[in-house]
Coordinates of C-alpha atoms and ligand atoms in Angstrom, one line a residue:
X1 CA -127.0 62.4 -28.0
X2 CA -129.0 62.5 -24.7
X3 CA -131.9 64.3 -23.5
X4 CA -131.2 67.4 -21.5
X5 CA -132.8 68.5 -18.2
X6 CA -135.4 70.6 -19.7
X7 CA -135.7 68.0 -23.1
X8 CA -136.3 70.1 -26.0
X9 CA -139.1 72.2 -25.1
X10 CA -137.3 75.1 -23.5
X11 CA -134.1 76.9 -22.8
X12 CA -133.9 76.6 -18.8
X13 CA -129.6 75.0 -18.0
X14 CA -129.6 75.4 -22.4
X15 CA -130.0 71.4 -22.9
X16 CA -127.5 70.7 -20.7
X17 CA -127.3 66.6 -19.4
X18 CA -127.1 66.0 -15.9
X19 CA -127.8 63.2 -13.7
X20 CA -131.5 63.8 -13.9
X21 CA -131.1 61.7 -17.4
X22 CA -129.2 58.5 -16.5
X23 CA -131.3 58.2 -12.6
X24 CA -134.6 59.6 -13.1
X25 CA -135.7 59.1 -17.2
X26 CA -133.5 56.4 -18.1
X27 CA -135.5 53.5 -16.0
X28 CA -138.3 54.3 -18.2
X29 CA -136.3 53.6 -21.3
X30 CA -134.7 50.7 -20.2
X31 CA -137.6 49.1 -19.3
X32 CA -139.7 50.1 -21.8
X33 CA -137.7 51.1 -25.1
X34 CA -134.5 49.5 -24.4
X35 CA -133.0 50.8 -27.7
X36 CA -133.5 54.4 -26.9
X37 CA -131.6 53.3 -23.5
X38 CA -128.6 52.2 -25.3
X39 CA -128.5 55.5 -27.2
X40 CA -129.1 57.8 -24.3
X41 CA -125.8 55.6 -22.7
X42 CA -123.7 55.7 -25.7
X43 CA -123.8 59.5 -25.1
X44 CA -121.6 59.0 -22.5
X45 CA -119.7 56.4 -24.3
X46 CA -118.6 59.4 -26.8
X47 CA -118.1 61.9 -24.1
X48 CA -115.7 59.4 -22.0
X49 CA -112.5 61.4 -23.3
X50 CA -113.6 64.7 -21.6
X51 CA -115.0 62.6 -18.2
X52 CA -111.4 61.5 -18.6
X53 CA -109.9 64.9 -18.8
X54 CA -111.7 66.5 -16.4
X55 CA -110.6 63.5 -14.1
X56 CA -107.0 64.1 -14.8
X57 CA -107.1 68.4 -14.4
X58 CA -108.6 67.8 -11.0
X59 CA -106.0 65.2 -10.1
X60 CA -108.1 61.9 -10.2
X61 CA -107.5 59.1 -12.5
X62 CA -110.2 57.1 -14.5
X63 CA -113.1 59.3 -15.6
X64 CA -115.0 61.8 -13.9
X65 CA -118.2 63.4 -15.6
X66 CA -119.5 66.6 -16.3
X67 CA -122.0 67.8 -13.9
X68 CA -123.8 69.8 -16.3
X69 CA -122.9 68.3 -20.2
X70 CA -123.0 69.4 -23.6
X71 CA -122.1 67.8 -27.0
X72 CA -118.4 67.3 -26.5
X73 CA -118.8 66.5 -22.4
X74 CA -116.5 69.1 -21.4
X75 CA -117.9 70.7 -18.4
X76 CA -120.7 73.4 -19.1
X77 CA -121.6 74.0 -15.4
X78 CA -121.3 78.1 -15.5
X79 CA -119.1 79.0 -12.7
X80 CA -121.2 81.1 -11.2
X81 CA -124.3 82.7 -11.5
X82 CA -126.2 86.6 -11.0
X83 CA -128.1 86.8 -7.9
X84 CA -131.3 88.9 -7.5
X85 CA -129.3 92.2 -6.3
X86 CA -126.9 91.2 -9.1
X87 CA -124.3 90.0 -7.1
X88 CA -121.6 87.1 -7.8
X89 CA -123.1 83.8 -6.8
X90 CA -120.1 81.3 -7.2
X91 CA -121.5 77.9 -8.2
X92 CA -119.4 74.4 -7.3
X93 CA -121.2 72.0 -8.8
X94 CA -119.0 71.5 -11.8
X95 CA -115.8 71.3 -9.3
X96 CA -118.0 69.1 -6.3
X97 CA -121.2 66.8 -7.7
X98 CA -119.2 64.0 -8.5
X99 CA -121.9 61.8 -7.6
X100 CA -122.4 62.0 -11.8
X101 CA -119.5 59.2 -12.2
X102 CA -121.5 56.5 -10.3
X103 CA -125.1 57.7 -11.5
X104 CA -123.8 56.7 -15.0
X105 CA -122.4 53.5 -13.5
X106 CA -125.4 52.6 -11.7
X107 CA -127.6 53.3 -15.0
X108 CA -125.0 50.9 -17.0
X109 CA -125.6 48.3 -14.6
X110 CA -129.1 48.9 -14.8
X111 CA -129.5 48.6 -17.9
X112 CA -127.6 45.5 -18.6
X113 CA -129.1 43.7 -15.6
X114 CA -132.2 44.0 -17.8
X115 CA -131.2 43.4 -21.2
X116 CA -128.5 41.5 -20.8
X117 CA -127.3 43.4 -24.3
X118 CA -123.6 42.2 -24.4
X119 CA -122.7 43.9 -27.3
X120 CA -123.0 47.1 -26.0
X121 CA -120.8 45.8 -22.7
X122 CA -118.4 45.4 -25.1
X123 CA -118.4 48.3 -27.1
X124 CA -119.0 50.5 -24.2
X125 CA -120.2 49.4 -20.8
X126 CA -117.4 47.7 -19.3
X127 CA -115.4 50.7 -20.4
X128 CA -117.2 53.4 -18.7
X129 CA -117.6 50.7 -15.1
X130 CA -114.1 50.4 -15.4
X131 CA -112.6 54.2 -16.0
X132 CA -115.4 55.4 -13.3
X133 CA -114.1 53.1 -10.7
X134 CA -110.7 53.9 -11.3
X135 CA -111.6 57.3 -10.8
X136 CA -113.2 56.8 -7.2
X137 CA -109.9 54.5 -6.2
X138 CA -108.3 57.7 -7.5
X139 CA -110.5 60.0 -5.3
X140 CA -110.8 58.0 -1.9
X141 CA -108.4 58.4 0.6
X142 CA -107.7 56.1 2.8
X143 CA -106.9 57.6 6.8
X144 CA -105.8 57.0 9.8
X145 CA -108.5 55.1 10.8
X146 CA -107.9 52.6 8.0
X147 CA -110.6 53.7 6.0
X148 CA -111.4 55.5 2.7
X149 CA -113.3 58.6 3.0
X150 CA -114.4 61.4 0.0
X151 CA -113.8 64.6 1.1
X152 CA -115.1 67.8 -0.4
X153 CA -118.1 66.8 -2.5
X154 CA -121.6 68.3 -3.1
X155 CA -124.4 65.4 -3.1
X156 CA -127.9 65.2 -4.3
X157 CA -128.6 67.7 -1.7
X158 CA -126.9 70.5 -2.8
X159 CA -127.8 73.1 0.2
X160 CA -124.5 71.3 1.3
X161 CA -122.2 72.4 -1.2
X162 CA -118.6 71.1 0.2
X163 CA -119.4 68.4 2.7
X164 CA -117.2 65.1 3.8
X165 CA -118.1 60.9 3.3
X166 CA -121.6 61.9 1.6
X167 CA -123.4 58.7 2.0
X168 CA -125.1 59.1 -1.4
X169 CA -122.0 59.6 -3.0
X170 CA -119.8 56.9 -0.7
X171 CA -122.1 54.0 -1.1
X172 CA -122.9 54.6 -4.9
X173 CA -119.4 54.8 -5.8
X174 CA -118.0 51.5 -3.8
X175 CA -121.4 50.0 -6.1
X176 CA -119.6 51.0 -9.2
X177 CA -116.6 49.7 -7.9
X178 CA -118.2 46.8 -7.5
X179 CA -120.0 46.2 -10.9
X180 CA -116.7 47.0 -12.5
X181 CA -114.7 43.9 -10.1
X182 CA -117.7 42.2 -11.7
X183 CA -117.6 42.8 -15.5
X184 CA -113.8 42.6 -15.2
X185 CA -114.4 39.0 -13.6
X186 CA -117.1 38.3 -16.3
X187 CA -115.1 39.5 -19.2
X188 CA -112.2 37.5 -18.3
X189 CA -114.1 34.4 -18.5
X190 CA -116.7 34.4 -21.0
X191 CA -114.7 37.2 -23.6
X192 CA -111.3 36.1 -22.4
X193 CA -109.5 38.0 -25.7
X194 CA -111.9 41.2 -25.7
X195 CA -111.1 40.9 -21.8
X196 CA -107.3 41.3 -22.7
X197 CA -107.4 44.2 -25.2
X198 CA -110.2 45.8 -23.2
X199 CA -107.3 45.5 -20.2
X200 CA -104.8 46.2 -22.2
X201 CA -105.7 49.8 -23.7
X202 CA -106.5 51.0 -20.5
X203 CA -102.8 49.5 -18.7
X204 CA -105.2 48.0 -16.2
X205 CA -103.2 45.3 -13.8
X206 CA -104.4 42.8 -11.0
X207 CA -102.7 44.5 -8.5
X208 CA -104.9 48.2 -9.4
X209 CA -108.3 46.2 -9.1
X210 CA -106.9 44.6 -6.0
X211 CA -106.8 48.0 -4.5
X212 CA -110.1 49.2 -6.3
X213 CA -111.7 46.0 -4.0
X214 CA -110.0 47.5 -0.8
X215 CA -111.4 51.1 -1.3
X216 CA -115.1 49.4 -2.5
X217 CA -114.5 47.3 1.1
X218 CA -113.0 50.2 3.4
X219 CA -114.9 53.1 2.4
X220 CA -117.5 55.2 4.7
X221 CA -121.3 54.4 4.2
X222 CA -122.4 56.5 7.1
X223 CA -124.9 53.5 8.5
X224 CA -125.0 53.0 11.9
X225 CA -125.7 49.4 11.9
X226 CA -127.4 49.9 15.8
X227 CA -129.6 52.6 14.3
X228 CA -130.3 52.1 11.4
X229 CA -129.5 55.2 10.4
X230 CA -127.5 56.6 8.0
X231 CA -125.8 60.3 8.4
X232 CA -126.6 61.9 5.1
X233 CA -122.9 63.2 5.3
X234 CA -120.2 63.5 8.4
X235 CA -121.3 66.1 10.9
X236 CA -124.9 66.2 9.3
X237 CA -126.7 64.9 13.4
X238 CA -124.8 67.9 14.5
X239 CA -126.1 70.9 12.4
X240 CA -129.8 72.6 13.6
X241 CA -132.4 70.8 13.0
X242 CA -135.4 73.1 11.7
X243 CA -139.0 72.0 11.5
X244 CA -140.3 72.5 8.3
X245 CA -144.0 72.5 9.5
X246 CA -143.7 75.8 10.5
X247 CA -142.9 76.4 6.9
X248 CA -146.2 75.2 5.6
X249 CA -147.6 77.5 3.1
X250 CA -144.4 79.2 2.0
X251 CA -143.6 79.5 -2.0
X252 CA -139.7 80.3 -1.7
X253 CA -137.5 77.5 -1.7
X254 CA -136.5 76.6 1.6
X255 CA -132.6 78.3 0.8
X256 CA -134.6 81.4 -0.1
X257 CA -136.3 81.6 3.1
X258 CA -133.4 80.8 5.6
X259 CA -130.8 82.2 3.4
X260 CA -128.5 79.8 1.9
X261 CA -125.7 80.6 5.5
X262 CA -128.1 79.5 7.9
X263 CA -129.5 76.3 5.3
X264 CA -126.2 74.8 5.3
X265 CA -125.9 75.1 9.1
X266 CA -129.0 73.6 9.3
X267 CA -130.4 69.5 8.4
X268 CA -132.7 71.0 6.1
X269 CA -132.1 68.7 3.0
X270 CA -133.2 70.2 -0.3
X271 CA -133.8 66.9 -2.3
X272 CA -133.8 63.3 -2.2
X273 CA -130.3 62.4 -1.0
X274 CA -129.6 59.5 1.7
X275 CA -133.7 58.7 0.3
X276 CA -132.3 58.2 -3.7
X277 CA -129.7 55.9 -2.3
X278 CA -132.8 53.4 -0.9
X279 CA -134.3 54.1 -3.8
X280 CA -131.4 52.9 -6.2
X281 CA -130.0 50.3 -4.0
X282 CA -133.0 49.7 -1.5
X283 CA -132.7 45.6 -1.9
X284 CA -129.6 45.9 -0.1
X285 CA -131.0 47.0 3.2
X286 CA -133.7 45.4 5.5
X287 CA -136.8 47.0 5.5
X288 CA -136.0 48.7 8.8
X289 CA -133.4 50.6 7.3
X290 CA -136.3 52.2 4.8
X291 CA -138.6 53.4 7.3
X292 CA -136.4 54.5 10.1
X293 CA -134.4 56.9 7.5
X294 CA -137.9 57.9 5.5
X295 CA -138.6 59.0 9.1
X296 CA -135.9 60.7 9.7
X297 CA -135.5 62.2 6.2
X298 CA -138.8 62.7 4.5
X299 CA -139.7 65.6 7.4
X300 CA -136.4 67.8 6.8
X301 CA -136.5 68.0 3.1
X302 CA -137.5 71.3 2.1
X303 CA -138.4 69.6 -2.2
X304 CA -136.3 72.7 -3.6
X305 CA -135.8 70.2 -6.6
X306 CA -138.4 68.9 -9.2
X307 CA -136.5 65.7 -9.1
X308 CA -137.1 65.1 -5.0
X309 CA -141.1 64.7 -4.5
X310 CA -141.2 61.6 -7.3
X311 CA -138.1 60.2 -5.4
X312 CA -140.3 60.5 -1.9
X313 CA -143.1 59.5 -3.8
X314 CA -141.5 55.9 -4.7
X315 CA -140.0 55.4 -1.3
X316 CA -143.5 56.1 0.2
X317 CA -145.2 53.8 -2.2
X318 CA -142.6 51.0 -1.9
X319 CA -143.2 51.5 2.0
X320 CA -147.1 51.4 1.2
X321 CA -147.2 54.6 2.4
X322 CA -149.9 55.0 -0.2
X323 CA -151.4 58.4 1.0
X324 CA -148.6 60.2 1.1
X325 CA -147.2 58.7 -1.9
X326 CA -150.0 59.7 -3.8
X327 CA -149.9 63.1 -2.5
X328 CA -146.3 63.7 -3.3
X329 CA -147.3 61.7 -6.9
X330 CA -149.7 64.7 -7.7
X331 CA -147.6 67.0 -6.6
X332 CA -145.0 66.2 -8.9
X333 CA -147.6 66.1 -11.9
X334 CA -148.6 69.6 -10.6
X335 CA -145.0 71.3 -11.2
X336 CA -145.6 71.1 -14.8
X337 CA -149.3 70.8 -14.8
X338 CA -150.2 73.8 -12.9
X339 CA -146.9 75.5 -13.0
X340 CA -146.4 75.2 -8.8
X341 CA -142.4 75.4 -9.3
X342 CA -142.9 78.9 -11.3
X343 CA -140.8 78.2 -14.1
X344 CA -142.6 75.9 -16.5
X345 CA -142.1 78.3 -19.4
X346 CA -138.2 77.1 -19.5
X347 CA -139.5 73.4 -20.5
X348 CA -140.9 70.8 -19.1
X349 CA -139.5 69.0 -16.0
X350 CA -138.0 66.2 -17.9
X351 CA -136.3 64.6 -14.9
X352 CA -139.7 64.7 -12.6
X353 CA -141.7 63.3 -15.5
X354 CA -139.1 60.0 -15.7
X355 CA -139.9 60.1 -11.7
X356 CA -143.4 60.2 -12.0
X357 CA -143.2 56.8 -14.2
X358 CA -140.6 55.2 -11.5
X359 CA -143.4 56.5 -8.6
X360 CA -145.9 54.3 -10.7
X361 CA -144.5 51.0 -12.1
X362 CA -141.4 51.5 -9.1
X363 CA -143.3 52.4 -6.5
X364 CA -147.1 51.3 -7.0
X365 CA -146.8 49.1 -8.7
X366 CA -143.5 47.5 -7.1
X367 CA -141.4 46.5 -10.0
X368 CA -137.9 45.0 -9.3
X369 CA -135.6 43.0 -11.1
X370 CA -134.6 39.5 -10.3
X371 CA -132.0 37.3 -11.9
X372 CA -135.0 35.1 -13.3
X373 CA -137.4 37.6 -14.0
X374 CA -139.3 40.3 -12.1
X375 CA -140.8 40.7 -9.0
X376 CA -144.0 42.8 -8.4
X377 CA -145.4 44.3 -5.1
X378 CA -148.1 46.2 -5.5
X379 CA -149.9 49.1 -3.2
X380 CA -152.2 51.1 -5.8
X381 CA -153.7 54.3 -3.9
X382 CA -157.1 53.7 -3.2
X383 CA -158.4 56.7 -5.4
X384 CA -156.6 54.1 -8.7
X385 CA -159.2 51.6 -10.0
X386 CA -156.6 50.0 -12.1
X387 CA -153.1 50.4 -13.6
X388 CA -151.5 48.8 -16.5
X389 CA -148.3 49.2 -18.8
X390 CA -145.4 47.1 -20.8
X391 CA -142.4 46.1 -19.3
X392 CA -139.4 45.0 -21.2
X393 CA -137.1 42.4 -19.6
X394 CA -134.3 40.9 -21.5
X395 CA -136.0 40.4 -25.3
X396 CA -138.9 39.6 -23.8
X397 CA -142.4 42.4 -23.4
X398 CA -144.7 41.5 -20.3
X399 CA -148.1 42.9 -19.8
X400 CA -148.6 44.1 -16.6
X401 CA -152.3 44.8 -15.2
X402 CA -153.1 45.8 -11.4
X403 CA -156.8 46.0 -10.2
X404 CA -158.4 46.6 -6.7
X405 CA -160.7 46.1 -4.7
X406 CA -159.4 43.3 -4.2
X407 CA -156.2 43.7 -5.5
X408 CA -155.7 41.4 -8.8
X409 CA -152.7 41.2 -10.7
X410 CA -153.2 39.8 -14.4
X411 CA -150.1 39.3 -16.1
X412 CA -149.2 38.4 -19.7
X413 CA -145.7 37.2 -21.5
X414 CA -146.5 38.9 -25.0
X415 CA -143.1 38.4 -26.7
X416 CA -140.5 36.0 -25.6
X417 CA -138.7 33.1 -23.7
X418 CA -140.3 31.7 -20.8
X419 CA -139.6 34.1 -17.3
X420 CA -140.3 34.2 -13.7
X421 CA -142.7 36.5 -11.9
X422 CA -142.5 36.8 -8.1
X423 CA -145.6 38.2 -6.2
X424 CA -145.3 37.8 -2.9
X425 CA -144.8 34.1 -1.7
X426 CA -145.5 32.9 -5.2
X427 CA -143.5 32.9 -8.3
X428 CA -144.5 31.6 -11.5
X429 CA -143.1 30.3 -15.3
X430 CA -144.8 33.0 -17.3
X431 CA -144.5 31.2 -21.3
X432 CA -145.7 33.2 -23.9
X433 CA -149.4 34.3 -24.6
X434 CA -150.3 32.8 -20.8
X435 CA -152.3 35.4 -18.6
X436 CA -151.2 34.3 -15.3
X437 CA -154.2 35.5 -12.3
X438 CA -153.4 36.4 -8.5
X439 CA -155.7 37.9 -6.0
X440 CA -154.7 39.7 -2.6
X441 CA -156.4 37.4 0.0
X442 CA -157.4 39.7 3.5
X443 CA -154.6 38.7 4.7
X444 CA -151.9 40.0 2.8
X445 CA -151.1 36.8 1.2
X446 CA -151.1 36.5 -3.4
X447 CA -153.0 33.3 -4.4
X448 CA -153.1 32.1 -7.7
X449 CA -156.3 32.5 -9.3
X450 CA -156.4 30.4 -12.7
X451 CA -154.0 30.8 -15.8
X452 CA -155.3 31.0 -19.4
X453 CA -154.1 31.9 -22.7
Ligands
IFM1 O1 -129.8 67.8 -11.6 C1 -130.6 68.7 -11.0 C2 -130.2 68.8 -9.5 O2 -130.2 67.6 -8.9 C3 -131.0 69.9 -8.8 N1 -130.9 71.1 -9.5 C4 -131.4 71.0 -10.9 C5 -130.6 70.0 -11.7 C6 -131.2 69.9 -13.1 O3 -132.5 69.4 -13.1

């Protein structure tokens, strides 16, 4: 089973699964209960058949997901929907988001860069990398321009319900392809016979992943390199830009008060989109690339989802953008806390709440994961005296404990093999029961302070 947008504390989308589970709660899991990870993925595991048939009655090979998912993965995404004057609303989502496939992809990959759990690789993982990225070799198209381009989807930012070469979706799914050219690759060495009847049962050949490559290298990513910028999808620069300050104050969703004809004319974005893709694959780009599209971005998003202020909220906090961060941090505590979104009798926010976690240990605290270990970069918000929580990395359970003024960072190996920690300039062998010490000098710059046990 998994955990549905709303959990189990009320009936709002009827415990249906969406992408809120494997992007925004699922990092919390993985890094902190790593077994309850592996559960929530295996869901998808037992729903591959119907990501596989839903792939093949839209035309596509491999397996596309449900946007909205039950118990058997069929698609549950009601076609369409009653609007106030009790009028048809038709609703695409279940035909369009796509971006599903790579969101459960990218949380496979995830989740076995920090475990390193083989055994579920085996019995599931490389399965699911390699029927998703079949399906987006399936779904490109390459053109006239000699490159691949996804037509027709609906991305994070769903005010944009049919839109071409969605960067989100683009660059996410050449990632998939990519971890799957990857596993295959790692397979065939290391698990050369599981490799073959892995292969096998899904009548994959050398000459299909040679293509998969060519899509993952030829597809659209919407960067301008000269820029910086990415277009969040093609024609995006060219629809009305709307300022949003004049907004200030309002309660309706942004959709509500333009009226969803003149919001998809307009670059008013209603959540996190070309901002979740620096989130998820932020290492990848140069920090310029983060604050020239933060710019761009953060100012036309209207926040019409739960799941879009945490998202901001990390960005800004990676960026040290600490203010703000914490600003869009308590607003995100606030939709469930003080009801802001107006529907917190249909359940909690599950989705927000797995954001609010990434906007602390992601953002504030700065957690990434290296190949050796984990790196930290912390930028607490002045109002925080101190933050500290458990990370899990690969068998092992680190401490983590962040202090200011001055900023001190106190970290302890409680369980496990010997692991690196990166803090700034330095990097350290954490062994088990040491408490490694750094202080923030004026200058920016982490020295070590002493190490005990
Ligand atoms: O998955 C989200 C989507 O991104 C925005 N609308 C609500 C869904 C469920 O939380």
């Amino acid at each position: 089973v998994s955990v549905g947008a709303r959990a189990l504390t009320g009936d709002i989308y009827k415990g249906h699964v969406f992408w809120d589970t494997e992007i925004f709660l699922l990092p919390f899991y993985t890094f902190t209960w790593p077994a309850a990870a592996r559960a929530m993925l295996m869901y998808r595991y037992h729903t591959l058949p119907a990501a596989r048939t839903k792939a093949e009655s839209l035309g596509y090979r491999g397996a596309l997901y449900a946007w909205e998912s039950a118990d058997t993965g069929e698609e549950t995404t009601p076609p369409f929907a009653l609007g106030p004057q009790r009028q048809i609303i038709p609703i695409h989502n279940g035909v369009r988001e796509h971006h599903i496939s790579a969101d459960i992809a990218y949380a496979i990959w995830q989740y076995w860069q920090a475990t390193r759990d083989t055994s579920f690789l085996l019995e599931a993982g490389a399965e699911i990398l390699l029927e998703t990225a079949r399906f987006w070799a399936s779904r490109a198209q390459l053109e006239d321009d000699g490159r691949y381009h996804i037509r027709g989807v609906i991305g994070p930012d769903e005010y944009h319900d049919d839109v071409d070469d969605n960067a989100y979706t683009n660059v996410m799914a050449a990632f998939n392809i990519e971890c799957a050219l990857k596993i295959a690759r790692l397979l065939k060495q290391r698990q050369r016979d599981r490799w073959e009847s892995l292969r096998a049962r899904l009548t994959l050949d050398a000459e299909e992943m040679a293509h998969w490559g060519e899509v993952q290298a030829r597809l659209i990513t919407g960067l301008n390199p000269e820029t910086g910028l990415f277009e969040q999808f093609a024609g995006f620069f060219s629809l009305e830009n709307i300022d949003l300050k004049a907004f200030t104050g309002r309660t309706a969703p942004m959709d509500v008060v333009l009226g969803p004809e003149r919001t998809r004319l307009s670059q008013v974005v209603k959540q996190a989109d070309v901002i979740m893709l620096l989130i998820l694959l932020g290492h990848r780009y140069e920090p310029r690339i983060h604050e020239t599209n933060f710019d761009y971005y953060e100012p036309r998003t209207g926040h019409g989802s739960s799941l879009s202020p945490p998202a901001h909220a990390v960005l800004a906090a990676r960026l040290g953008r600490v203010e703000l961060a914490k600003q869009l941090f308590d607003e995100t505590a606030a939709i469930d806390l003080d009801d802001t979104m107006g529907n917190a009798a249909g359940g909690v926010h599950i989705g927000a709440l797995g954001g609010l976690w990434q906007a602390a240990i992601l953002g504030f605290a700065g957690l990434q994961l290296e190949n050796v270990g984990i790196r930290l970069e912390p930028h607490l918000p002045p109002s925080w005296r101190r933050m500290s929580f458990p990370v899990q990395w690969r068998r092992r359970r680190v401490r983590v404990r962040i202090e200011i003024e001055p900023l001190r960072l106190n970290v302890t190996l409680e369980r496990g093999q010997p692991m690196s920690i990166h803090v700034g300039e330095l990097r350290h062998q954490l062994t088990r029961g040491e408490i490694w010490k750094c202080i923030q000098r004026s200058d920016g710059a982490w020295q070590e302070v002493n190490r005990g046990h």
